[in-house]
Amino acid sequence: EAQVTQNPRYLITVTGKKLTVTCSQNMNHEYMSWYRQDPGLGLRQIYYSMNVEVTDKGDVPEGYKVSRKEKRNFPLILESPSPNQTSLYFCASSFYAANTEAFFGQGTRLTVV
Amino acid sequence: AQTVTQSQPEMSVQEAETVTLSCTYDTSESDYYLFWYKQPPSRQMILVIRQEAYKQQNATENRFSVNFQKAAKSFSLKISDSQLGDAAMYFCAYRTPTRNQFYFGTGTSLTVIP
């Protein structure tokens, strides 16, 4: 089954404790991206990747890191989480062609206390 | 600047009635693609419908259709015969070939009243 798999789905952590949210897709998509969703703000892009070893900042990259060592995986790293990073996070992937849709993971609800 | 505006944070509709969700966007490009996504309480993002900017004909998928007005940069979603399962957050988005990014609006929360 074609899918984007995100883990974990829920995470509660403490301020400053490094964490990684994993994202993997099995559709051979070139494009992968991370978003955070906050009430009233919609989906804001954190980072994106056009292909392996190619990543770039989105609209809200501060406090986040990503890597794209393999085509299928695009982990999101929070080196020192803070309470303002409490949010719902989505990973998405797509083919490079602009007429193709984005496929989304199930979302990760992160709470930083 | 590439922006997408959904001016209706919340809307409601009676079951079996029709509702239209509005979306406007700002781009200087002539070639782009437009999408509506549905996010039910399960949080899963589901593609509802897409529209190519070069096509004049409005896209239709069963009870869902769009009213695409390129000159006005407007891309509204019409839901006919609304069902309880249509209750969700709806996001409008577009994507351009030059930057290949998805730009999302802030969403419209749709309530369906039995």
mmCIF file with all atom_site columns, C-alpha atoms in Angstrom:
data_model
loop_
_atom_site.group_PDB
_atom_site.id
_atom_site.type_symbol
_atom_site.label_atom_id
_atom_site.label_alt_id
_atom_site.label_comp_id
_atom_site.label_asym_id
_atom_site.label_entity_id
_atom_site.label_seq_id
_atom_site.pdbx_PDB_ins_code
_atom_site.Cartn_x
_atom_site.Cartn_y
_atom_site.Cartn_z
_atom_site.occupancy
_atom_site.B_iso_or_equiv
_atom_site.pdbx_formal_charge
_atom_site.auth_seq_id
_atom_site.auth_comp_id
_atom_site.auth_asym_id
_atom_site.auth_atom_id
_atom_site.pdbx_PDB_model_num
ATOM 1   C CA . GLU A 1 1   ? 0.000   0.000  0.000   1.00 0.00 ? 1   GLU A CA 1
ATOM 2   C CA . ALA A 1 2   ? 1.294   3.429  -0.988  1.00 0.00 ? 2   ALA A CA 1
ATOM 3   C CA . GLN A 1 3   ? 1.766   5.472  2.132   1.00 0.00 ? 3   GLN A CA 1
ATOM 4   C CA . VAL A 1 4   ? 3.702   7.980  4.164   1.00 0.00 ? 4   VAL A CA 1
ATOM 5   C CA . THR A 1 5   ? 4.517   6.679  7.621   1.00 0.00 ? 5   THR A CA 1
ATOM 6   C CA . GLN A 1 6   ? 5.243   9.001  10.497  1.00 0.00 ? 6   GLN A CA 1
ATOM 7   C CA . ASN A 1 7   ? 6.316   8.005  13.982  1.00 0.00 ? 7   ASN A CA 1
ATOM 8   C CA . PRO A 1 8   ? 5.454   8.541  16.703  1.00 0.00 ? 8   PRO A CA 1
ATOM 9   C CA . ARG A 1 9   ? 1.845   9.692  16.478  1.00 0.00 ? 9   ARG A CA 1
ATOM 10  C CA . TYR A 1 10  ? 1.917   11.225 19.915  1.00 0.00 ? 10  TYR A CA 1
ATOM 11  C CA . LEU A 1 11  ? 4.872   12.489 21.902  1.00 0.00 ? 11  LEU A CA 1
ATOM 12  C CA . ILE A 1 12  ? 5.206   14.364 25.169  1.00 0.00 ? 12  ILE A CA 1
ATOM 13  C CA . THR A 1 13  ? 8.682   15.547 26.019  1.00 0.00 ? 13  THR A CA 1
ATOM 14  C CA . VAL A 1 14  ? 10.476  18.028 28.222  1.00 0.00 ? 14  VAL A CA 1
ATOM 15  C CA . THR A 1 15  ? 12.159  21.227 27.201  1.00 0.00 ? 15  THR A CA 1
ATOM 16  C CA . GLY A 1 16  ? 15.648  20.683 25.857  1.00 0.00 ? 16  GLY A CA 1
ATOM 17  C CA . LYS A 1 17  ? 15.492  16.940 25.293  1.00 0.00 ? 17  LYS A CA 1
ATOM 18  C CA . LYS A 1 18  ? 16.463  16.148 21.727  1.00 0.00 ? 18  LYS A CA 1
ATOM 19  C CA . LEU A 1 19  ? 13.920  14.228 19.698  1.00 0.00 ? 19  LEU A CA 1
ATOM 20  C CA . THR A 1 20  ? 13.438  12.875 16.198  1.00 0.00 ? 20  THR A CA 1
ATOM 21  C CA . VAL A 1 21  ? 10.210  12.354 14.316  1.00 0.00 ? 21  VAL A CA 1
ATOM 22  C CA . THR A 1 22  ? 10.629  9.849  11.532  1.00 0.00 ? 22  THR A CA 1
ATOM 23  C CA . CYS A 1 23  ? 8.999   9.955  8.116   1.00 0.00 ? 23  CYS A CA 1
ATOM 24  C CA . SER A 1 24  ? 9.195   7.314  5.432   1.00 0.00 ? 24  SER A CA 1
ATOM 25  C CA . GLN A 1 25  ? 7.448   6.986  2.066   1.00 0.00 ? 25  GLN A CA 1
ATOM 26  C CA . ASN A 1 26  ? 7.253   3.992  -0.268  1.00 0.00 ? 26  ASN A CA 1
ATOM 27  C CA . MET A 1 27  ? 6.174   5.769  -3.455  1.00 0.00 ? 27  MET A CA 1
ATOM 28  C CA . ASN A 1 28  ? 9.609   6.751  -4.753  1.00 0.00 ? 28  ASN A CA 1
ATOM 29  C CA . HIS A 1 29  ? 8.739   10.424 -4.400  1.00 0.00 ? 29  HIS A CA 1
ATOM 30  C CA . GLU A 1 30  ? 11.454  12.987 -4.970  1.00 0.00 ? 30  GLU A CA 1
ATOM 31  C CA . TYR A 1 31  ? 9.835   15.734 -2.939  1.00 0.00 ? 31  TYR A CA 1
ATOM 32  C CA . MET A 1 32  ? 9.345   15.543 0.817   1.00 0.00 ? 32  MET A CA 1
ATOM 33  C CA . SER A 1 33  ? 8.341   18.206 3.270   1.00 0.00 ? 33  SER A CA 1
ATOM 34  C CA . TRP A 1 34  ? 7.527   18.903 6.899   1.00 0.00 ? 34  TRP A CA 1
ATOM 35  C CA . TYR A 1 35  ? 4.685   21.112 8.094   1.00 0.00 ? 35  TYR A CA 1
ATOM 36  C CA . ARG A 1 36  ? 3.384   22.216 11.418  1.00 0.00 ? 36  ARG A CA 1
ATOM 37  C CA . GLN A 1 37  ? -0.293  22.874 11.934  1.00 0.00 ? 37  GLN A CA 1
ATOM 38  C CA . ASP A 1 38  ? -1.471  25.353 14.528  1.00 0.00 ? 38  ASP A CA 1
ATOM 39  C CA . PRO A 1 39  ? -5.011  26.678 15.086  1.00 0.00 ? 39  PRO A CA 1
ATOM 40  C CA . GLY A 1 40  ? -5.745  29.652 12.867  1.00 0.00 ? 40  GLY A CA 1
ATOM 41  C CA . LEU A 1 41  ? -2.406  29.410 11.090  1.00 0.00 ? 41  LEU A CA 1
ATOM 42  C CA . GLY A 1 42  ? -3.009  26.481 8.791   1.00 0.00 ? 42  GLY A CA 1
ATOM 43  C CA . LEU A 1 43  ? -0.101  24.416 7.532   1.00 0.00 ? 43  LEU A CA 1
ATOM 44  C CA . ARG A 1 44  ? 3.244   26.131 7.631   1.00 0.00 ? 44  ARG A CA 1
ATOM 45  C CA . GLN A 1 45  ? 6.218   24.592 5.950   1.00 0.00 ? 45  GLN A CA 1
ATOM 46  C CA . ILE A 1 46  ? 9.270   23.893 8.090   1.00 0.00 ? 46  ILE A CA 1
ATOM 47  C CA . TYR A 1 47  ? 11.712  22.290 5.648   1.00 0.00 ? 47  TYR A CA 1
ATOM 48  C CA . TYR A 1 48  ? 11.510  20.578 2.311   1.00 0.00 ? 48  TYR A CA 1
ATOM 49  C CA . SER A 1 49  ? 13.670  18.387 0.141   1.00 0.00 ? 49  SER A CA 1
ATOM 50  C CA . MET A 1 50  ? 13.674  18.078 -3.630  1.00 0.00 ? 50  MET A CA 1
ATOM 51  C CA . ASN A 1 51  ? 15.831  14.950 -3.623  1.00 0.00 ? 51  ASN A CA 1
ATOM 52  C CA . VAL A 1 52  ? 18.530  13.075 -1.735  1.00 0.00 ? 52  VAL A CA 1
ATOM 53  C CA . GLU A 1 53  ? 21.006  15.403 -0.027  1.00 0.00 ? 53  GLU A CA 1
ATOM 54  C CA . VAL A 1 54  ? 19.002  18.454 -1.156  1.00 0.00 ? 54  VAL A CA 1
ATOM 55  C CA . THR A 1 55  ? 17.131  20.278 1.599   1.00 0.00 ? 55  THR A CA 1
ATOM 56  C CA . ASP A 1 56  ? 15.960  23.844 2.060   1.00 0.00 ? 56  ASP A CA 1
ATOM 57  C CA . LYS A 1 57  ? 14.220  26.006 4.604   1.00 0.00 ? 57  LYS A CA 1
ATOM 58  C CA . GLY A 1 58  ? 10.514  26.633 4.532   1.00 0.00 ? 58  GLY A CA 1
ATOM 59  C CA . ASP A 1 59  ? 8.670   29.416 6.290   1.00 0.00 ? 59  ASP A CA 1
ATOM 60  C CA . VAL A 1 60  ? 9.336   28.414 9.908   1.00 0.00 ? 60  VAL A CA 1
ATOM 61  C CA . PRO A 1 61  ? 12.674  26.533 10.081  1.00 0.00 ? 61  PRO A CA 1
ATOM 62  C CA . GLU A 1 62  ? 14.000  27.916 13.382  1.00 0.00 ? 62  GLU A CA 1
ATOM 63  C CA . GLY A 1 63  ? 14.607  25.215 15.958  1.00 0.00 ? 63  GLY A CA 1
ATOM 64  C CA . TYR A 1 64  ? 14.383  22.334 13.482  1.00 0.00 ? 64  TYR A CA 1
ATOM 65  C CA . LYS A 1 65  ? 16.796  20.250 11.455  1.00 0.00 ? 65  LYS A CA 1
ATOM 66  C CA . VAL A 1 66  ? 16.271  17.715 8.700   1.00 0.00 ? 66  VAL A CA 1
ATOM 67  C CA . SER A 1 67  ? 18.328  15.337 6.634   1.00 0.00 ? 67  SER A CA 1
ATOM 68  C CA . ARG A 1 68  ? 17.717  13.401 3.438   1.00 0.00 ? 68  ARG A CA 1
ATOM 69  C CA . LYS A 1 69  ? 20.284  10.636 3.212   1.00 0.00 ? 69  LYS A CA 1
ATOM 70  C CA . GLU A 1 70  ? 17.927  8.225  1.495   1.00 0.00 ? 70  GLU A CA 1
ATOM 71  C CA . LYS A 1 71  ? 15.109  8.946  -0.899  1.00 0.00 ? 71  LYS A CA 1
ATOM 72  C CA . ARG A 1 72  ? 12.453  7.321  1.249   1.00 0.00 ? 72  ARG A CA 1
ATOM 73  C CA . ASN A 1 73  ? 13.302  8.891  4.621   1.00 0.00 ? 73  ASN A CA 1
ATOM 74  C CA . PHE A 1 74  ? 13.097  12.460 5.823   1.00 0.00 ? 74  PHE A CA 1
ATOM 75  C CA . PRO A 1 75  ? 13.418  12.745 9.614   1.00 0.00 ? 75  PRO A CA 1
ATOM 76  C CA . LEU A 1 76  ? 12.637  15.917 11.535  1.00 0.00 ? 76  LEU A CA 1
ATOM 77  C CA . ILE A 1 77  ? 14.996  16.686 14.387  1.00 0.00 ? 77  ILE A CA 1
ATOM 78  C CA . LEU A 1 78  ? 14.377  19.021 17.295  1.00 0.00 ? 78  LEU A CA 1
ATOM 79  C CA . GLU A 1 79  ? 17.760  19.493 18.947  1.00 0.00 ? 79  GLU A CA 1
ATOM 80  C CA . SER A 1 80  ? 16.443  21.440 21.945  1.00 0.00 ? 80  SER A CA 1
ATOM 81  C CA . PRO A 1 81  ? 12.652  21.509 21.939  1.00 0.00 ? 81  PRO A CA 1
ATOM 82  C CA . SER A 1 82  ? 10.823  24.425 23.507  1.00 0.00 ? 82  SER A CA 1
ATOM 83  C CA . PRO A 1 83  ? 7.153   24.812 24.483  1.00 0.00 ? 83  PRO A CA 1
ATOM 84  C CA . ASN A 1 84  ? 6.468   26.984 21.410  1.00 0.00 ? 84  ASN A CA 1
ATOM 85  C CA . GLN A 1 85  ? 7.182   23.912 19.301  1.00 0.00 ? 85  GLN A CA 1
ATOM 86  C CA . THR A 1 86  ? 4.121   22.196 20.734  1.00 0.00 ? 86  THR A CA 1
ATOM 87  C CA . SER A 1 87  ? 2.106   21.510 17.609  1.00 0.00 ? 87  SER A CA 1
ATOM 88  C CA . LEU A 1 88  ? 0.727   18.976 15.160  1.00 0.00 ? 88  LEU A CA 1
ATOM 89  C CA . TYR A 1 89  ? 3.361   17.962 12.633  1.00 0.00 ? 89  TYR A CA 1
ATOM 90  C CA . PHE A 1 90  ? 2.859   16.469 9.200   1.00 0.00 ? 90  PHE A CA 1
ATOM 91  C CA . CYS A 1 91  ? 5.267   14.909 6.782   1.00 0.00 ? 91  CYS A CA 1
ATOM 92  C CA . ALA A 1 92  ? 4.274   14.928 3.118   1.00 0.00 ? 92  ALA A CA 1
ATOM 93  C CA . SER A 1 93  ? 5.720   13.578 -0.105  1.00 0.00 ? 93  SER A CA 1
ATOM 94  C CA . SER A 1 94  ? 5.077   14.046 -3.772  1.00 0.00 ? 94  SER A CA 1
ATOM 95  C CA . PHE A 1 95  ? 6.540   13.511 -7.179  1.00 0.00 ? 95  PHE A CA 1
ATOM 96  C CA . TYR A 1 96  ? 8.567   16.419 -8.431  1.00 0.00 ? 96  TYR A CA 1
ATOM 97  C CA . ALA A 1 97  ? 6.031   17.352 -11.129 1.00 0.00 ? 97  ALA A CA 1
ATOM 98  C CA . ALA A 1 98  ? 3.885   20.258 -9.989  1.00 0.00 ? 98  ALA A CA 1
ATOM 99  C CA . ASN A 1 99  ? 0.636   18.664 -11.113 1.00 0.00 ? 99  ASN A CA 1
ATOM 100 C CA . THR A 1 100 ? 0.972   15.844 -8.599  1.00 0.00 ? 100 THR A CA 1
ATOM 101 C CA . GLU A 1 101 ? -0.634  15.876 -5.201  1.00 0.00 ? 101 GLU A CA 1
ATOM 102 C CA . ALA A 1 102 ? 1.018   15.674 -1.824  1.00 0.00 ? 102 ALA A CA 1
ATOM 103 C CA . PHE A 1 103 ? 0.537   12.535 0.236   1.00 0.00 ? 103 PHE A CA 1
ATOM 104 C CA . PHE A 1 104 ? 0.529   13.070 3.977   1.00 0.00 ? 104 PHE A CA 1
ATOM 105 C CA . GLY A 1 105 ? 1.541   11.043 6.975   1.00 0.00 ? 105 GLY A CA 1
ATOM 106 C CA . GLN A 1 106 ? -0.845  10.504 9.870   1.00 0.00 ? 106 GLN A CA 1
ATOM 107 C CA . GLY A 1 107 ? 0.514   13.425 11.843  1.00 0.00 ? 107 GLY A CA 1
ATOM 108 C CA . THR A 1 108 ? 2.500   13.663 15.078  1.00 0.00 ? 108 THR A CA 1
ATOM 109 C CA . ARG A 1 109 ? 1.010   15.484 18.043  1.00 0.00 ? 109 ARG A CA 1
ATOM 110 C CA . LEU A 1 110 ? 3.991   16.896 19.942  1.00 0.00 ? 110 LEU A CA 1
ATOM 111 C CA . THR A 1 111 ? 3.734   18.452 23.379  1.00 0.00 ? 111 THR A CA 1
ATOM 112 C CA . VAL A 1 112 ? 6.785   20.100 24.937  1.00 0.00 ? 112 VAL A CA 1
ATOM 113 C CA . VAL A 1 113 ? 6.470   20.811 28.648  1.00 0.00 ? 113 VAL A CA 1
ATOM 114 C CA . ALA B 2 1   ? 4.754   36.680 -2.292  1.00 0.00 ? 1   ALA B CA 1
ATOM 115 C CA . GLN B 2 2   ? 2.924   33.419 -2.668  1.00 0.00 ? 2   GLN B CA 1
ATOM 116 C CA . THR B 2 3   ? -0.133  33.434 -0.424  1.00 0.00 ? 3   THR B CA 1
ATOM 117 C CA . VAL B 2 4   ? -3.368  31.537 -0.081  1.00 0.00 ? 4   VAL B CA 1
ATOM 118 C CA . THR B 2 5   ? -6.323  33.068 1.746   1.00 0.00 ? 5   THR B CA 1
ATOM 119 C CA . GLN B 2 6   ? -9.309  31.270 3.162   1.00 0.00 ? 6   GLN B CA 1
ATOM 120 C CA . SER B 2 7   ? -11.461 34.023 4.599   1.00 0.00 ? 7   SER B CA 1
ATOM 121 C CA . GLN B 2 8   ? -13.998 31.760 6.324   1.00 0.00 ? 8   GLN B CA 1
ATOM 122 C CA . PRO B 2 9   ? -12.483 30.162 9.438   1.00 0.00 ? 9   PRO B CA 1
ATOM 123 C CA . GLU B 2 10  ? -15.753 28.348 10.163  1.00 0.00 ? 10  GLU B CA 1
ATOM 124 C CA . MET B 2 11  ? -18.818 27.439 8.198   1.00 0.00 ? 11  MET B CA 1
ATOM 125 C CA . SER B 2 12  ? -21.873 25.305 8.757   1.00 0.00 ? 12  SER B CA 1
ATOM 126 C CA . VAL B 2 13  ? -24.371 23.638 6.461   1.00 0.00 ? 13  VAL B CA 1
ATOM 127 C CA . GLN B 2 14  ? -27.539 21.643 6.905   1.00 0.00 ? 14  GLN B CA 1
ATOM 128 C CA . GLU B 2 15  ? -27.345 18.041 5.862   1.00 0.00 ? 15  GLU B CA 1
ATOM 129 C CA . ALA B 2 16  ? -28.333 17.590 2.187   1.00 0.00 ? 16  ALA B CA 1
ATOM 130 C CA . GLU B 2 17  ? -27.784 21.284 1.453   1.00 0.00 ? 17  GLU B CA 1
ATOM 131 C CA . THR B 2 18  ? -25.034 22.895 -0.607  1.00 0.00 ? 18  THR B CA 1
ATOM 132 C CA . VAL B 2 19  ? -22.129 24.894 0.765   1.00 0.00 ? 19  VAL B CA 1
ATOM 133 C CA . THR B 2 20  ? -19.305 26.810 -0.887  1.00 0.00 ? 20  THR B CA 1
ATOM 134 C CA . LEU B 2 21  ? -15.902 27.329 0.686   1.00 0.00 ? 21  LEU B CA 1
ATOM 135 C CA . SER B 2 22  ? -13.884 30.213 -0.651  1.00 0.00 ? 22  SER B CA 1
ATOM 136 C CA . CYS B 2 23  ? -10.196 30.415 -1.473  1.00 0.00 ? 23  CYS B CA 1
ATOM 137 C CA . THR B 2 24  ? -8.131  33.104 -3.113  1.00 0.00 ? 24  THR B CA 1
ATOM 138 C CA . TYR B 2 25  ? -4.447  33.062 -3.915  1.00 0.00 ? 25  TYR B CA 1
ATOM 139 C CA . ASP B 2 26  ? -1.791  35.432 -5.027  1.00 0.00 ? 26  ASP B CA 1
ATOM 140 C CA . THR B 2 27  ? 0.779   34.478 -7.611  1.00 0.00 ? 27  THR B CA 1
ATOM 141 C CA . SER B 2 28  ? 2.520   36.092 -10.516 1.00 0.00 ? 28  SER B CA 1
ATOM 142 C CA . GLU B 2 29  ? 2.863   32.808 -12.353 1.00 0.00 ? 29  GLU B CA 1
ATOM 143 C CA . SER B 2 30  ? 0.557   31.713 -15.146 1.00 0.00 ? 30  SER B CA 1
ATOM 144 C CA . ASP B 2 31  ? 1.031   27.973 -14.761 1.00 0.00 ? 31  ASP B CA 1
ATOM 145 C CA . TYR B 2 32  ? 0.087   26.332 -11.485 1.00 0.00 ? 32  TYR B CA 1
ATOM 146 C CA . TYR B 2 33  ? -2.105  23.687 -9.901  1.00 0.00 ? 33  TYR B CA 1
ATOM 147 C CA . LEU B 2 34  ? -4.756  24.022 -7.250  1.00 0.00 ? 34  LEU B CA 1
ATOM 148 C CA . PHE B 2 35  ? -5.864  21.517 -4.650  1.00 0.00 ? 35  PHE B CA 1
ATOM 149 C CA . TRP B 2 36  ? -8.477  21.107 -1.952  1.00 0.00 ? 36  TRP B CA 1
ATOM 150 C CA . TYR B 2 37  ? -7.658  18.845 0.963   1.00 0.00 ? 37  TYR B CA 1
ATOM 151 C CA . LYS B 2 38  ? -10.011 17.540 3.640   1.00 0.00 ? 38  LYS B CA 1
ATOM 152 C CA . GLN B 2 39  ? -8.875  16.873 7.197   1.00 0.00 ? 39  GLN B CA 1
ATOM 153 C CA . PRO B 2 40  ? -11.478 14.965 9.230   1.00 0.00 ? 40  PRO B CA 1
ATOM 154 C CA . PRO B 2 41  ? -11.151 14.511 13.005  1.00 0.00 ? 41  PRO B CA 1
ATOM 155 C CA . SER B 2 42  ? -8.847  11.566 12.336  1.00 0.00 ? 42  SER B CA 1
ATOM 156 C CA . ARG B 2 43  ? -6.276  14.206 11.213  1.00 0.00 ? 43  ARG B CA 1
ATOM 157 C CA . GLN B 2 44  ? -5.557  12.399 7.967   1.00 0.00 ? 44  GLN B CA 1
ATOM 158 C CA . MET B 2 45  ? -5.146  14.794 5.040   1.00 0.00 ? 45  MET B CA 1
ATOM 159 C CA . ILE B 2 46  ? -7.182  13.617 2.068   1.00 0.00 ? 46  ILE B CA 1
ATOM 160 C CA . LEU B 2 47  ? -7.126  15.071 -1.423  1.00 0.00 ? 47  LEU B CA 1
ATOM 161 C CA . VAL B 2 48  ? -10.625 16.117 -2.463  1.00 0.00 ? 48  VAL B CA 1
ATOM 162 C CA . ILE B 2 49  ? -10.103 17.671 -5.868  1.00 0.00 ? 49  ILE B CA 1
ATOM 163 C CA . ARG B 2 50  ? -7.486  19.319 -8.052  1.00 0.00 ? 50  ARG B CA 1
ATOM 164 C CA . GLN B 2 51  ? -7.564  21.888 -10.856 1.00 0.00 ? 51  GLN B CA 1
ATOM 165 C CA . GLU B 2 52  ? -5.006  22.778 -13.497 1.00 0.00 ? 52  GLU B CA 1
ATOM 166 C CA . ALA B 2 53  ? -4.769  26.513 -14.077 1.00 0.00 ? 53  ALA B CA 1
ATOM 167 C CA . TYR B 2 54  ? -4.529  26.070 -17.865 1.00 0.00 ? 54  TYR B CA 1
ATOM 168 C CA . LYS B 2 55  ? -7.876  24.276 -17.972 1.00 0.00 ? 55  LYS B CA 1
ATOM 169 C CA . GLN B 2 56  ? -10.947 26.463 -18.256 1.00 0.00 ? 56  GLN B CA 1
ATOM 170 C CA . GLN B 2 57  ? -13.290 23.659 -17.332 1.00 0.00 ? 57  GLN B CA 1
ATOM 171 C CA . ASN B 2 58  ? -13.997 23.393 -13.621 1.00 0.00 ? 58  ASN B CA 1
ATOM 172 C CA . ALA B 2 59  ? -13.030 20.118 -11.987 1.00 0.00 ? 59  ALA B CA 1
ATOM 173 C CA . THR B 2 60  ? -15.715 17.872 -10.536 1.00 0.00 ? 60  THR B CA 1
ATOM 174 C CA . GLU B 2 61  ? -15.495 14.821 -8.303  1.00 0.00 ? 61  GLU B CA 1
ATOM 175 C CA . ASN B 2 62  ? -18.905 13.405 -7.442  1.00 0.00 ? 62  ASN B CA 1
ATOM 176 C CA . ARG B 2 63  ? -20.523 15.862 -5.003  1.00 0.00 ? 63  ARG B CA 1
ATOM 177 C CA . PHE B 2 64  ? -17.465 18.128 -4.989  1.00 0.00 ? 64  PHE B CA 1
ATOM 178 C CA . SER B 2 65  ? -16.851 20.740 -7.643  1.00 0.00 ? 65  SER B CA 1
ATOM 179 C CA . VAL B 2 66  ? -14.804 23.884 -7.962  1.00 0.00 ? 66  VAL B CA 1
ATOM 180 C CA . ASN B 2 67  ? -15.470 27.332 -9.304  1.00 0.00 ? 67  ASN B CA 1
ATOM 181 C CA . PHE B 2 68  ? -12.132 28.387 -10.733 1.00 0.00 ? 68  PHE B CA 1
ATOM 182 C CA . GLN B 2 69  ? -11.795 31.988 -11.833 1.00 0.00 ? 69  GLN B CA 1
ATOM 183 C CA . LYS B 2 70  ? -8.242  32.547 -12.973 1.00 0.00 ? 70  LYS B CA 1
ATOM 184 C CA . ALA B 2 71  ? -8.469  36.283 -13.525 1.00 0.00 ? 71  ALA B CA 1
ATOM 185 C CA . ALA B 2 72  ? -9.838  36.783 -10.034 1.00 0.00 ? 72  ALA B CA 1
ATOM 186 C CA . LYS B 2 73  ? -7.401  34.212 -8.591  1.00 0.00 ? 73  LYS B CA 1
ATOM 187 C CA . SER B 2 74  ? -10.279 32.458 -6.915  1.00 0.00 ? 74  SER B CA 1
ATOM 188 C CA . PHE B 2 75  ? -10.745 28.725 -6.346  1.00 0.00 ? 75  PHE B CA 1
ATOM 189 C CA . SER B 2 76  ? -13.864 27.916 -4.349  1.00 0.00 ? 76  SER B CA 1
ATOM 190 C CA . LEU B 2 77  ? -15.081 24.449 -3.408  1.00 0.00 ? 77  LEU B CA 1
ATOM 191 C CA . LYS B 2 78  ? -18.743 23.566 -3.671  1.00 0.00 ? 78  LYS B CA 1
ATOM 192 C CA . ILE B 2 79  ? -20.090 20.600 -1.754  1.00 0.00 ? 79  ILE B CA 1
ATOM 193 C CA . SER B 2 80  ? -23.514 19.442 -2.879  1.00 0.00 ? 80  SER B CA 1
ATOM 194 C CA . ASP B 2 81  ? -25.888 17.236 -0.909  1.00 0.00 ? 81  ASP B CA 1
ATOM 195 C CA . SER B 2 82  ? -23.763 17.675 2.217   1.00 0.00 ? 82  SER B CA 1
ATOM 196 C CA . GLN B 2 83  ? -23.342 14.600 4.382   1.00 0.00 ? 83  GLN B CA 1
ATOM 197 C CA . LEU B 2 84  ? -22.336 14.198 8.007   1.00 0.00 ? 84  LEU B CA 1
ATOM 198 C CA . GLY B 2 85  ? -19.063 12.693 6.849   1.00 0.00 ? 85  GLY B CA 1
ATOM 199 C CA . ASP B 2 86  ? -18.178 15.955 5.106   1.00 0.00 ? 86  ASP B CA 1
ATOM 200 C CA . ALA B 2 87  ? -17.599 17.597 8.473   1.00 0.00 ? 87  ALA B CA 1
ATOM 201 C CA . ALA B 2 88  ? -13.899 18.432 8.513   1.00 0.00 ? 88  ALA B CA 1
ATOM 202 C CA . MET B 2 89  ? -11.274 21.099 8.127   1.00 0.00 ? 89  MET B CA 1
ATOM 203 C CA . TYR B 2 90  ? -10.745 21.993 4.480   1.00 0.00 ? 90  TYR B CA 1
ATOM 204 C CA . PHE B 2 91  ? -7.495  23.394 3.145   1.00 0.00 ? 91  PHE B CA 1
ATOM 205 C CA . CYS B 2 92  ? -6.924  25.056 -0.165  1.00 0.00 ? 92  CYS B CA 1
ATOM 206 C CA . ALA B 2 93  ? -3.445  24.802 -1.688  1.00 0.00 ? 93  ALA B CA 1
ATOM 207 C CA . TYR B 2 94  ? -1.555  25.556 -4.849  1.00 0.00 ? 94  TYR B CA 1
ATOM 208 C CA . ARG B 2 95  ? 1.699   24.524 -6.413  1.00 0.00 ? 95  ARG B CA 1
ATOM 209 C CA . THR B 2 96  ? 3.808   26.049 -9.166  1.00 0.00 ? 96  THR B CA 1
ATOM 210 C CA . PRO B 2 97  ? 6.257   24.322 -11.512 1.00 0.00 ? 97  PRO B CA 1
ATOM 211 C CA . THR B 2 98  ? 8.935   26.937 -10.924 1.00 0.00 ? 98  THR B CA 1
ATOM 212 C CA . ARG B 2 99  ? 9.245   26.509 -7.174  1.00 0.00 ? 99  ARG B CA 1
ATOM 213 C CA . ASN B 2 100 ? 7.398   23.211 -6.740  1.00 0.00 ? 100 ASN B CA 1
ATOM 214 C CA . GLN B 2 101 ? 6.258   24.179 -3.272  1.00 0.00 ? 101 GLN B CA 1
ATOM 215 C CA . PHE B 2 102 ? 2.804   23.617 -1.869  1.00 0.00 ? 102 PHE B CA 1
ATOM 216 C CA . TYR B 2 103 ? 1.254   26.764 -0.399  1.00 0.00 ? 103 TYR B CA 1
ATOM 217 C CA . PHE B 2 104 ? -1.632  26.173 1.965   1.00 0.00 ? 104 PHE B CA 1
ATOM 218 C CA . GLY B 2 105 ? -4.384  28.390 3.302   1.00 0.00 ? 105 GLY B CA 1
ATOM 219 C CA . THR B 2 106 ? -5.346  28.609 6.957   1.00 0.00 ? 106 THR B CA 1
ATOM 220 C CA . GLY B 2 107 ? -8.298  26.265 6.572   1.00 0.00 ? 107 GLY B CA 1
ATOM 221 C CA . THR B 2 108 ? -12.086 26.359 6.920   1.00 0.00 ? 108 THR B CA 1
ATOM 222 C CA . SER B 2 109 ? -13.766 24.234 9.555   1.00 0.00 ? 109 SER B CA 1
ATOM 223 C CA . LEU B 2 110 ? -17.011 22.848 8.170   1.00 0.00 ? 110 LEU B CA 1
ATOM 224 C CA . THR B 2 111 ? -19.800 21.664 10.446  1.00 0.00 ? 111 THR B CA 1
ATOM 225 C CA . VAL B 2 112 ? -22.669 19.624 9.025   1.00 0.00 ? 112 VAL B CA 1
ATOM 226 C CA . ILE B 2 113 ? -25.907 19.979 10.963  1.00 0.00 ? 113 ILE B CA 1
ATOM 227 C CA . PRO B 2 114 ? -28.207 16.941 10.943  1.00 0.00 ? 114 PRO B CA 1
#
